[in-house]
JSON list of C-alpha atoms in Angstrom, two decimals:
[
{"chain": "A", "resi": 1416, "resn": "MET", "atom": "CA", "xyz": [-13.96, 12.22, 10.24]},
{"chain": "A", "resi": 1417, "resn": "THR", "atom": "CA", "xyz": [-14.26, 10.04, 7.11]},
{"chain": "A", "resi": 1418, "resn": "ALA", "atom": "CA", "xyz": [-12.18, 7.30, 5.55]},
{"chain": "A", "resi": 1419, "resn": "GLY", "atom": "CA", "xyz": [-8.74, 8.47, 4.52]},
{"chain": "A", "resi": 1420, "resn": "GLU", "atom": "CA", "xyz": [-5.16, 7.46, 3.94]},
{"chain": "A", "resi": 1421, "resn": "THR", "atom": "CA", "xyz": [-1.77, 8.16, 5.45]},
{"chain": "A", "resi": 1422, "resn": "LEU", "atom": "CA", "xyz": [1.18, 7.95, 3.04]},
{"chain": "A", "resi": 1423, "resn": "ARG", "atom": "CA", "xyz": [4.95, 7.54, 3.42]},
{"chain": "A", "resi": 1424, "resn": "LEU", "atom": "CA", "xyz": [7.77, 6.11, 1.33]},
{"chain": "A", "resi": 1425, "resn": "ARG", "atom": "CA", "xyz": [8.13, 2.35, 1.68]},
{"chain": "A", "resi": 1426, "resn": "ALA", "atom": "CA", "xyz": [10.93, 1.01, 3.88]},
{"chain": "A", "resi": 1427, "resn": "GLY", "atom": "CA", "xyz": [14.40, 0.83, 2.31]},
{"chain": "A", "resi": 1428, "resn": "VAL", "atom": "CA", "xyz": [13.91, 3.63, -0.22]},
{"chain": "A", "resi": 1429, "resn": "ALA", "atom": "CA", "xyz": [16.54, 6.33, -0.70]},
{"chain": "A", "resi": 1430, "resn": "ILE", "atom": "CA", "xyz": [16.61, 9.52, -2.72]},
{"chain": "A", "resi": 1431, "resn": "GLY", "atom": "CA", "xyz": [19.68, 9.48, -4.97]},
{"chain": "A", "resi": 1432, "resn": "ARG", "atom": "CA", "xyz": [21.18, 12.31, -6.99]},
{"chain": "A", "resi": 1433, "resn": "GLU", "atom": "CA", "xyz": [23.13, 11.65, -10.20]},
{"chain": "A", "resi": 1434, "resn": "ARG", "atom": "CA", "xyz": [24.35, 13.78, -13.07]},
{"chain": "A", "resi": 1435, "resn": "ASN", "atom": "CA", "xyz": [21.13, 13.09, -14.96]},
{"chain": "A", "resi": 1436, "resn": "GLY", "atom": "CA", "xyz": [18.78, 13.99, -12.06]},
{"chain": "A", "resi": 1437, "resn": "VAL", "atom": "CA", "xyz": [17.17, 12.72, -8.88]},
{"chain": "A", "resi": 1438, "resn": "HIS", "atom": "CA", "xyz": [15.90, 9.14, -8.52]},
{"chain": "A", "resi": 1439, "resn": "LEU", "atom": "CA", "xyz": [14.06, 7.07, -5.97]},
{"chain": "A", "resi": 1440, "resn": "VAL", "atom": "CA", "xyz": [16.10, 3.95, -5.35]},
{"chain": "A", "resi": 1441, "resn": "GLY", "atom": "CA", "xyz": [14.81, 0.82, -3.62]},
{"chain": "A", "resi": 1442, "resn": "TYR", "atom": "CA", "xyz": [15.99, -2.61, -4.68]},
{"chain": "A", "resi": 1443, "resn": "PRO", "atom": "CA", "xyz": [15.09, -3.81, -7.26]},
{"chain": "A", "resi": 1444, "resn": "ASP", "atom": "CA", "xyz": [13.38, -0.62, -8.50]},
{"chain": "A", "resi": 1445, "resn": "THR", "atom": "CA", "xyz": [14.46, 2.88, -9.49]},
{"chain": "A", "resi": 1446, "resn": "THR", "atom": "CA", "xyz": [12.44, 5.79, -10.84]},
{"chain": "A", "resi": 1447, "resn": "PRO", "atom": "CA", "xyz": [13.33, 9.37, -11.84]},
{"chain": "A", "resi": 1448, "resn": "ILE", "atom": "CA", "xyz": [11.86, 12.31, -9.90]},
{"chain": "A", "resi": 1449, "resn": "ASP", "atom": "CA", "xyz": [11.31, 15.72, -11.46]},
{"chain": "A", "resi": 1450, "resn": "GLY", "atom": "CA", "xyz": [12.83, 18.69, -9.65]},
{"chain": "A", "resi": 1451, "resn": "GLY", "atom": "CA", "xyz": [9.38, 20.12, -8.94]},
{"chain": "A", "resi": 1452, "resn": "ASP", "atom": "CA", "xyz": [8.30, 16.89, -7.25]},
{"chain": "A", "resi": 1453, "resn": "LEU", "atom": "CA", "xyz": [11.32, 16.68, -4.97]},
{"chain": "A", "resi": 1454, "resn": "ALA", "atom": "CA", "xyz": [9.64, 18.59, -2.09]},
{"chain": "A", "resi": 1455, "resn": "VAL", "atom": "CA", "xyz": [6.76, 16.09, -2.00]},
{"chain": "A", "resi": 1456, "resn": "VAL", "atom": "CA", "xyz": [9.14, 13.12, -2.10]},
{"chain": "A", "resi": 1457, "resn": "ARG", "atom": "CA", "xyz": [11.24, 14.61, 0.71]},
{"chain": "A", "resi": 1458, "resn": "ALA", "atom": "CA", "xyz": [8.10, 15.12, 2.81]},
{"chain": "A", "resi": 1459, "resn": "LEU", "atom": "CA", "xyz": [7.13, 11.46, 2.27]},
{"chain": "A", "resi": 1460, "resn": "ALA", "atom": "CA", "xyz": [10.67, 10.38, 3.20]},
{"chain": "A", "resi": 1461, "resn": "ALA", "atom": "CA", "xyz": [10.53, 12.43, 6.41]},
{"chain": "A", "resi": 1462, "resn": "GLY", "atom": "CA", "xyz": [7.43, 10.67, 7.74]},
{"chain": "A", "resi": 1463, "resn": "GLU", "atom": "CA", "xyz": [3.74, 9.94, 7.39]},
{"chain": "A", "resi": 1464, "resn": "HIS", "atom": "CA", "xyz": [1.33, 12.48, 5.92]},
{"chain": "A", "resi": 1465, "resn": "ARG", "atom": "CA", "xyz": [-2.41, 12.39, 5.34]},
{"chain": "A", "resi": 1466, "resn": "ALA", "atom": "CA", "xyz": [-3.13, 12.25, 1.60]},
{"chain": "A", "resi": 1467, "resn": "GLU", "atom": "CA", "xyz": [-5.32, 15.36, 1.78]},
{"chain": "A", "resi": 1468, "resn": "GLU", "atom": "CA", "xyz": [-2.37, 17.42, 3.15]},
{"chain": "A", "resi": 1469, "resn": "PHE", "atom": "CA", "xyz": [-0.74, 17.48, -0.29]},
{"chain": "A", "resi": 1470, "resn": "PRO", "atom": "CA", "xyz": [-1.68, 20.13, -2.86]},
{"chain": "A", "resi": 1471, "resn": "ALA", "atom": "CA", "xyz": [-3.81, 19.21, -5.86]},
{"chain": "A", "resi": 1472, "resn": "GLN", "atom": "CA", "xyz": [-0.80, 19.42, -8.20]},
{"chain": "A", "resi": 1473, "resn": "ALA", "atom": "CA", "xyz": [0.86, 16.58, -6.24]},
{"chain": "A", "resi": 1474, "resn": "ARG", "atom": "CA", "xyz": [-2.00, 14.11, -6.93]},
{"chain": "A", "resi": 1475, "resn": "ALA", "atom": "CA", "xyz": [-0.51, 12.83, -10.21]},
{"chain": "A", "resi": 1476, "resn": "LEU", "atom": "CA", "xyz": [2.85, 12.19, -8.55]},
{"chain": "A", "resi": 1477, "resn": "LEU", "atom": "CA", "xyz": [1.22, 10.43, -5.56]},
{"chain": "A", "resi": 1478, "resn": "SER", "atom": "CA", "xyz": [-0.83, 8.28, -7.92]},
{"chain": "A", "resi": 1479, "resn": "ARG", "atom": "CA", "xyz": [2.28, 7.28, -9.89]},
{"chain": "A", "resi": 1480, "resn": "LEU", "atom": "CA", "xyz": [4.26, 6.51, -6.71]},
{"chain": "A", "resi": 1481, "resn": "ARG", "atom": "CA", "xyz": [1.38, 4.39, -5.40]},
{"chain": "A", "resi": 1482, "resn": "GLN", "atom": "CA", "xyz": [0.96, 2.45, -8.65]},
{"chain": "A", "resi": 1483, "resn": "ASP", "atom": "CA", "xyz": [4.70, 1.80, -8.85]},
{"chain": "A", "resi": 1484, "resn": "GLY", "atom": "CA", "xyz": [4.89, 0.47, -5.27]},
{"chain": "A", "resi": 1485, "resn": "TRP", "atom": "CA", "xyz": [6.87, 3.34, -3.68]},
{"chain": "A", "resi": 1486, "resn": "LEU", "atom": "CA", "xyz": [4.28, 4.28, -1.05]},
{"chain": "A", "resi": 1487, "resn": "ALA", "atom": "CA", "xyz": [3.30, 2.53, 2.14]},
{"chain": "A", "resi": 1488, "resn": "VAL", "atom": "CA", "xyz": [-0.40, 3.34, 2.61]},
{"chain": "A", "resi": 1489, "resn": "THR", "atom": "CA", "xyz": [-2.35, 3.18, 5.87]},
{"chain": "A", "resi": 1490, "resn": "VAL", "atom": "CA", "xyz": [-6.13, 3.26, 5.45]},
{"chain": "A", "resi": 1491, "resn": "HIS", "atom": "CA", "xyz": [-8.25, 4.91, 8.16]},
{"chain": "A", "resi": 1492, "resn": "ASP", "atom": "CA", "xyz": [-11.98, 4.63, 8.78]},
{"chain": "A", "resi": 1493, "resn": "GLY", "atom": "CA", "xyz": [-12.75, 7.67, 10.87]},
{"chain": "A", "resi": 1494, "resn": "GLY", "atom": "CA", "xyz": [-10.27, 7.51, 13.74]},
{"chain": "A", "resi": 1495, "resn": "THR", "atom": "CA", "xyz": [-9.69, 3.76, 13.34]},
{"chain": "A", "resi": 1496, "resn": "LEU", "atom": "CA", "xyz": [-6.65, 2.33, 11.57]},
{"chain": "A", "resi": 1497, "resn": "VAL", "atom": "CA", "xyz": [-7.85, -0.39, 9.20]},
{"chain": "A", "resi": 1498, "resn": "HIS", "atom": "CA", "xyz": [-4.73, -1.72, 7.44]},
{"chain": "A", "resi": 1499, "resn": "THR", "atom": "CA", "xyz": [-1.29, -0.75, 6.18]},
{"chain": "A", "resi": 1500, "resn": "LEU", "atom": "CA", "xyz": [-0.02, -1.90, 2.79]},
{"chain": "A", "resi": 1501, "resn": "GLU", "atom": "CA", "xyz": [3.81, -2.17, 2.75]},
{"chain": "A", "resi": 1502, "resn": "PRO", "atom": "CA", "xyz": [5.17, -2.69, -0.78]},
{"chain": "A", "resi": 1503, "resn": "ARG", "atom": "CA", "xyz": [8.48, -4.50, -1.15]},
{"chain": "A", "resi": 1504, "resn": "ARG", "atom": "CA", "xyz": [8.78, -3.98, -4.89]},
{"chain": "A", "resi": 1505, "resn": "ARG", "atom": "CA", "xyz": [6.78, -2.78, -7.90]},
{"chain": "A", "resi": 1506, "resn": "PRO", "atom": "CA", "xyz": [3.39, -4.55, -8.27]},
{"chain": "A", "resi": 1507, "resn": "PRO", "atom": "CA", "xyz": [3.08, -6.89, -11.26]},
{"chain": "A", "resi": 1508, "resn": "ALA", "atom": "CA", "xyz": [1.81, -5.20, -14.41]},
{"chain": "A", "resi": 1509, "resn": "ASP", "atom": "CA", "xyz": [-0.72, -7.97, -15.06]},
{"chain": "A", "resi": 1510, "resn": "ALA", "atom": "CA", "xyz": [-2.45, -7.77, -11.65]},
{"chain": "A", "resi": 1511, "resn": "PRO", "atom": "CA", "xyz": [-6.23, -7.81, -12.22]},
{"chain": "A", "resi": 1512, "resn": "ALA", "atom": "CA", "xyz": [-8.26, -4.92, -10.78]},
{"chain": "A", "resi": 1513, "resn": "ASP", "atom": "CA", "xyz": [-10.99, -7.13, -9.29]},
{"chain": "A", "resi": 1514, "resn": "VAL", "atom": "CA", "xyz": [-10.72, -10.04, -6.89]},
{"chain": "A", "resi": 1515, "resn": "PRO", "atom": "CA", "xyz": [-12.21, -13.30, -8.19]},
{"chain": "A", "resi": 1516, "resn": "PRO", "atom": "CA", "xyz": [-14.67, -15.02, -5.82]},
{"chain": "A", "resi": 1517, "resn": "THR", "atom": "CA", "xyz": [-12.36, -18.05, -5.73]},
{"chain": "A", "resi": 1518, "resn": "ALA", "atom": "CA", "xyz": [-9.40, -16.05, -4.32]},
{"chain": "A", "resi": 1519, "resn": "ARG", "atom": "CA", "xyz": [-7.73, -17.63, -1.29]},
{"chain": "A", "resi": 1520, "resn": "LEU", "atom": "CA", "xyz": [-4.54, -16.95, 0.63]},
{"chain": "A", "resi": 1521, "resn": "SER", "atom": "CA", "xyz": [-1.43, -18.55, -0.76]},
{"chain": "A", "resi": 1522, "resn": "ARG", "atom": "CA", "xyz": [-0.08, -21.59, 1.08]},
{"chain": "A", "resi": 1523, "resn": "PHE", "atom": "CA", "xyz": [3.13, -19.57, 1.43]},
{"chain": "A", "resi": 1524, "resn": "THR", "atom": "CA", "xyz": [1.45, -16.78, 3.42]},
{"chain": "A", "resi": 1525, "resn": "THR", "atom": "CA", "xyz": [2.52, -16.32, 7.02]},
{"chain": "A", "resi": 1526, "resn": "ILE", "atom": "CA", "xyz": [0.61, -14.28, 9.57]},
{"chain": "A", "resi": 1527, "resn": "ALA", "atom": "CA", "xyz": [2.32, -12.93, 12.68]},
{"chain": "A", "resi": 1528, "resn": "ALA", "atom": "CA", "xyz": [1.57, -10.43, 15.44]},
{"chain": "A", "resi": 1529, "resn": "VAL", "atom": "CA", "xyz": [3.35, -7.09, 15.22]},
{"chain": "A", "resi": 1530, "resn": "PRO", "atom": "CA", "xyz": [4.52, -4.85, 18.07]},
{"chain": "A", "resi": 1531, "resn": "GLY", "atom": "CA", "xyz": [1.88, -2.27, 18.90]},
{"chain": "A", "resi": 1532, "resn": "GLY", "atom": "CA", "xyz": [-1.00, -4.51, 17.81]},
{"chain": "A", "resi": 1533, "resn": "GLY", "atom": "CA", "xyz": [-2.28, -5.96, 14.60]},
{"chain": "A", "resi": 1534, "resn": "LEU", "atom": "CA", "xyz": [-1.36, -8.91, 12.41]},
{"chain": "A", "resi": 1535, "resn": "ARG", "atom": "CA", "xyz": [1.03, -8.82, 9.43]},
{"chain": "A", "resi": 1536, "resn": "ALA", "atom": "CA", "xyz": [0.46, -11.15, 6.48]},
{"chain": "A", "resi": 1537, "resn": "THR", "atom": "CA", "xyz": [3.43, -11.77, 4.20]},
{"chain": "A", "resi": 1538, "resn": "SER", "atom": "CA", "xyz": [4.27, -14.11, 1.37]},
{"chain": "A", "resi": 1539, "resn": "PRO", "atom": "CA", "xyz": [7.56, -14.48, -0.44]},
{"chain": "A", "resi": 1540, "resn": "ARG", "atom": "CA", "xyz": [5.59, -14.45, -3.68]},
{"chain": "A", "resi": 1541, "resn": "ALA", "atom": "CA", "xyz": [3.62, -11.25, -2.97]},
{"chain": "A", "resi": 1542, "resn": "TRP", "atom": "CA", "xyz": [4.78, -7.76, -3.96]},
{"chain": "A", "resi": 1543, "resn": "ALA", "atom": "CA", "xyz": [3.63, -6.35, -0.60]},
{"chain": "A", "resi": 1544, "resn": "SER", "atom": "CA", "xyz": [2.87, -7.29, 2.96]},
{"chain": "A", "resi": 1545, "resn": "ILE", "atom": "CA", "xyz": [-0.17, -6.05, 4.81]},
{"chain": "A", "resi": 1546, "resn": "THR", "atom": "CA", "xyz": [-0.68, -5.26, 8.47]},
{"chain": "A", "resi": 1547, "resn": "VAL", "atom": "CA", "xyz": [-4.28, -5.49, 9.62]},
{"chain": "A", "resi": 1548, "resn": "HIS", "atom": "CA", "xyz": [-5.05, -3.13, 12.50]},
{"chain": "A", "resi": 1549, "resn": "ALA", "atom": "CA", "xyz": [-8.88, -3.39, 12.71]},
{"chain": "A", "resi": 1550, "resn": "PRO", "atom": "CA", "xyz": [-10.26, -6.78, 13.80]},
{"chain": "A", "resi": 1551, "resn": "GLY", "atom": "CA", "xyz": [-13.07, -6.52, 11.23]},
{"chain": "A", "resi": 1552, "resn": "ALA", "atom": "CA", "xyz": [-10.57, -6.35, 8.38]},
{"chain": "A", "resi": 1553, "resn": "LEU", "atom": "CA", "xyz": [-9.37, -9.84, 9.27]},
{"chain": "A", "resi": 1554, "resn": "ALA", "atom": "CA", "xyz": [-12.50, -11.19, 7.58]},
{"chain": "A", "resi": 1555, "resn": "ALA", "atom": "CA", "xyz": [-11.19, -10.07, 4.18]},
{"chain": "A", "resi": 1556, "resn": "LEU", "atom": "CA", "xyz": [-7.78, -11.55, 4.93]},
{"chain": "A", "resi": 1557, "resn": "ALA", "atom": "CA", "xyz": [-9.26, -14.89, 6.02]},
{"chain": "A", "resi": 1558, "resn": "ASP", "atom": "CA", "xyz": [-11.47, -15.23, 2.92]},
{"chain": "A", "resi": 1559, "resn": "PRO", "atom": "CA", "xyz": [-10.37, -12.74, 0.24]},
{"chain": "A", "resi": 1560, "resn": "GLY", "atom": "CA", "xyz": [-12.93, -13.84, -2.36]},
{"chain": "A", "resi": 1561, "resn": "THR", "atom": "CA", "xyz": [-15.99, -13.17, -0.23]},
{"chain": "A", "resi": 1562, "resn": "ALA", "atom": "CA", "xyz": [-17.86, -9.97, -1.04]},
{"chain": "A", "resi": 1563, "resn": "GLY", "atom": "CA", "xyz": [-19.66, -7.86, 1.52]},
{"chain": "A", "resi": 1564, "resn": "PRO", "atom": "CA", "xyz": [-18.99, -5.32, 4.24]},
{"chain": "A", "resi": 1565, "resn": "LEU", "atom": "CA", "xyz": [-16.24, -5.81, 6.77]},
{"chain": "A", "resi": 1566, "resn": "PRO", "atom": "CA", "xyz": [-17.53, -6.15, 10.35]},
{"chain": "A", "resi": 1567, "resn": "GLY", "atom": "CA", "xyz": [-17.11, -2.95, 12.35]},
{"chain": "A", "resi": 1568, "resn": "ILE", "atom": "CA", "xyz": [-15.70, -0.92, 9.43]},
{"chain": "A", "resi": 1569, "resn": "GLY", "atom": "CA", "xyz": [-17.61, 1.79, 7.63]},
{"chain": "A", "resi": 1570, "resn": "ARG", "atom": "CA", "xyz": [-19.47, 3.25, 10.59]},
{"chain": "A", "resi": 1571, "resn": "THR", "atom": "CA", "xyz": [-18.68, 6.77, 9.39]},
{"chain": "A", "resi": 1572, "resn": "GLY", "atom": "CA", "xyz": [-21.12, 6.63, 6.48]},
{"chain": "A", "resi": 1573, "resn": "GLY", "atom": "CA", "xyz": [-20.79, 6.14, 2.73]},
{"chain": "A", "resi": 1574, "resn": "ASP", "atom": "CA", "xyz": [-19.38, 2.87, 1.47]},
{"chain": "A", "resi": 1575, "resn": "PRO", "atom": "CA", "xyz": [-19.61, 0.27, 4.28]},
{"chain": "A", "resi": 1576, "resn": "ALA", "atom": "CA", "xyz": [-16.12, -1.04, 3.50]},
{"chain": "A", "resi": 1577, "resn": "PRO", "atom": "CA", "xyz": [-13.97, 1.58, 1.77]},
{"chain": "A", "resi": 1578, "resn": "ALA", "atom": "CA", "xyz": [-10.77, -0.32, 2.46]},
{"chain": "A", "resi": 1579, "resn": "ARG", "atom": "CA", "xyz": [-11.86, -3.77, 1.27]},
{"chain": "A", "resi": 1580, "resn": "PRO", "atom": "CA", "xyz": [-10.78, -3.67, -2.41]},
{"chain": "A", "resi": 1581, "resn": "ALA", "atom": "CA", "xyz": [-7.23, -2.56, -1.56]},
{"chain": "A", "resi": 1582, "resn": "LEU", "atom": "CA", "xyz": [-7.00, -4.99, 1.33]},
{"chain": "A", "resi": 1583, "resn": "VAL", "atom": "CA", "xyz": [-8.05, -7.96, -0.78]},
{"chain": "A", "resi": 1584, "resn": "ARG", "atom": "CA", "xyz": [-6.03, -7.03, -3.88]},
{"chain": "A", "resi": 1585, "resn": "SER", "atom": "CA", "xyz": [-2.89, -6.52, -1.85]},
{"chain": "A", "resi": 1586, "resn": "ARG", "atom": "CA", "xyz": [-2.86, -10.12, -0.58]},
{"chain": "A", "resi": 1587, "resn": "ARG", "atom": "CA", "xyz": [-3.41, -11.87, -3.90]},
{"chain": "A", "resi": 1588, "resn": "ASP", "atom": "CA", "xyz": [-0.44, -13.75, -5.28]},
{"chain": "A", "resi": 1589, "resn": "ARG", "atom": "CA", "xyz": [-0.07, -16.81, -7.47]},
{"chain": "A", "resi": 1590, "resn": "GLY", "atom": "CA", "xyz": [0.77, -19.36, -4.77]}
]
């Protein structure tokens, strides 16, 4: 098994129907959904699904939902859960794609244990929280600007740390 992702709608999102169509609604965001995409959105609302379970024609919709902060994404490395990104709102439009080497956690970040294992990092200034499941992924959380492989992640071949860019980017805020 290789690295992969499990997707679901973020917490607090509802599917609303109006005269002018169907929308995803989750404070403070709303976005229209085409009738053809409704089956995919309903599947995401019903529970978690591996990204590869969706047909090729759903890729554009999944990409848009991810970029707009509608999807909670759990990254897997083989059979190991690495981290879960839980958006609370749409990511900022000016978020840089790369993490500067000087990146550090905000002084407003809190880290707490979660039921079932793992640590959740949140900040009132961040657009998302992240739950770290794999102990090796804590290295990126502790020092986001440091490059290199994550300990114990990437044993399945290919990139030694497939989850690292998303893990680091998700924790950056301006605090």
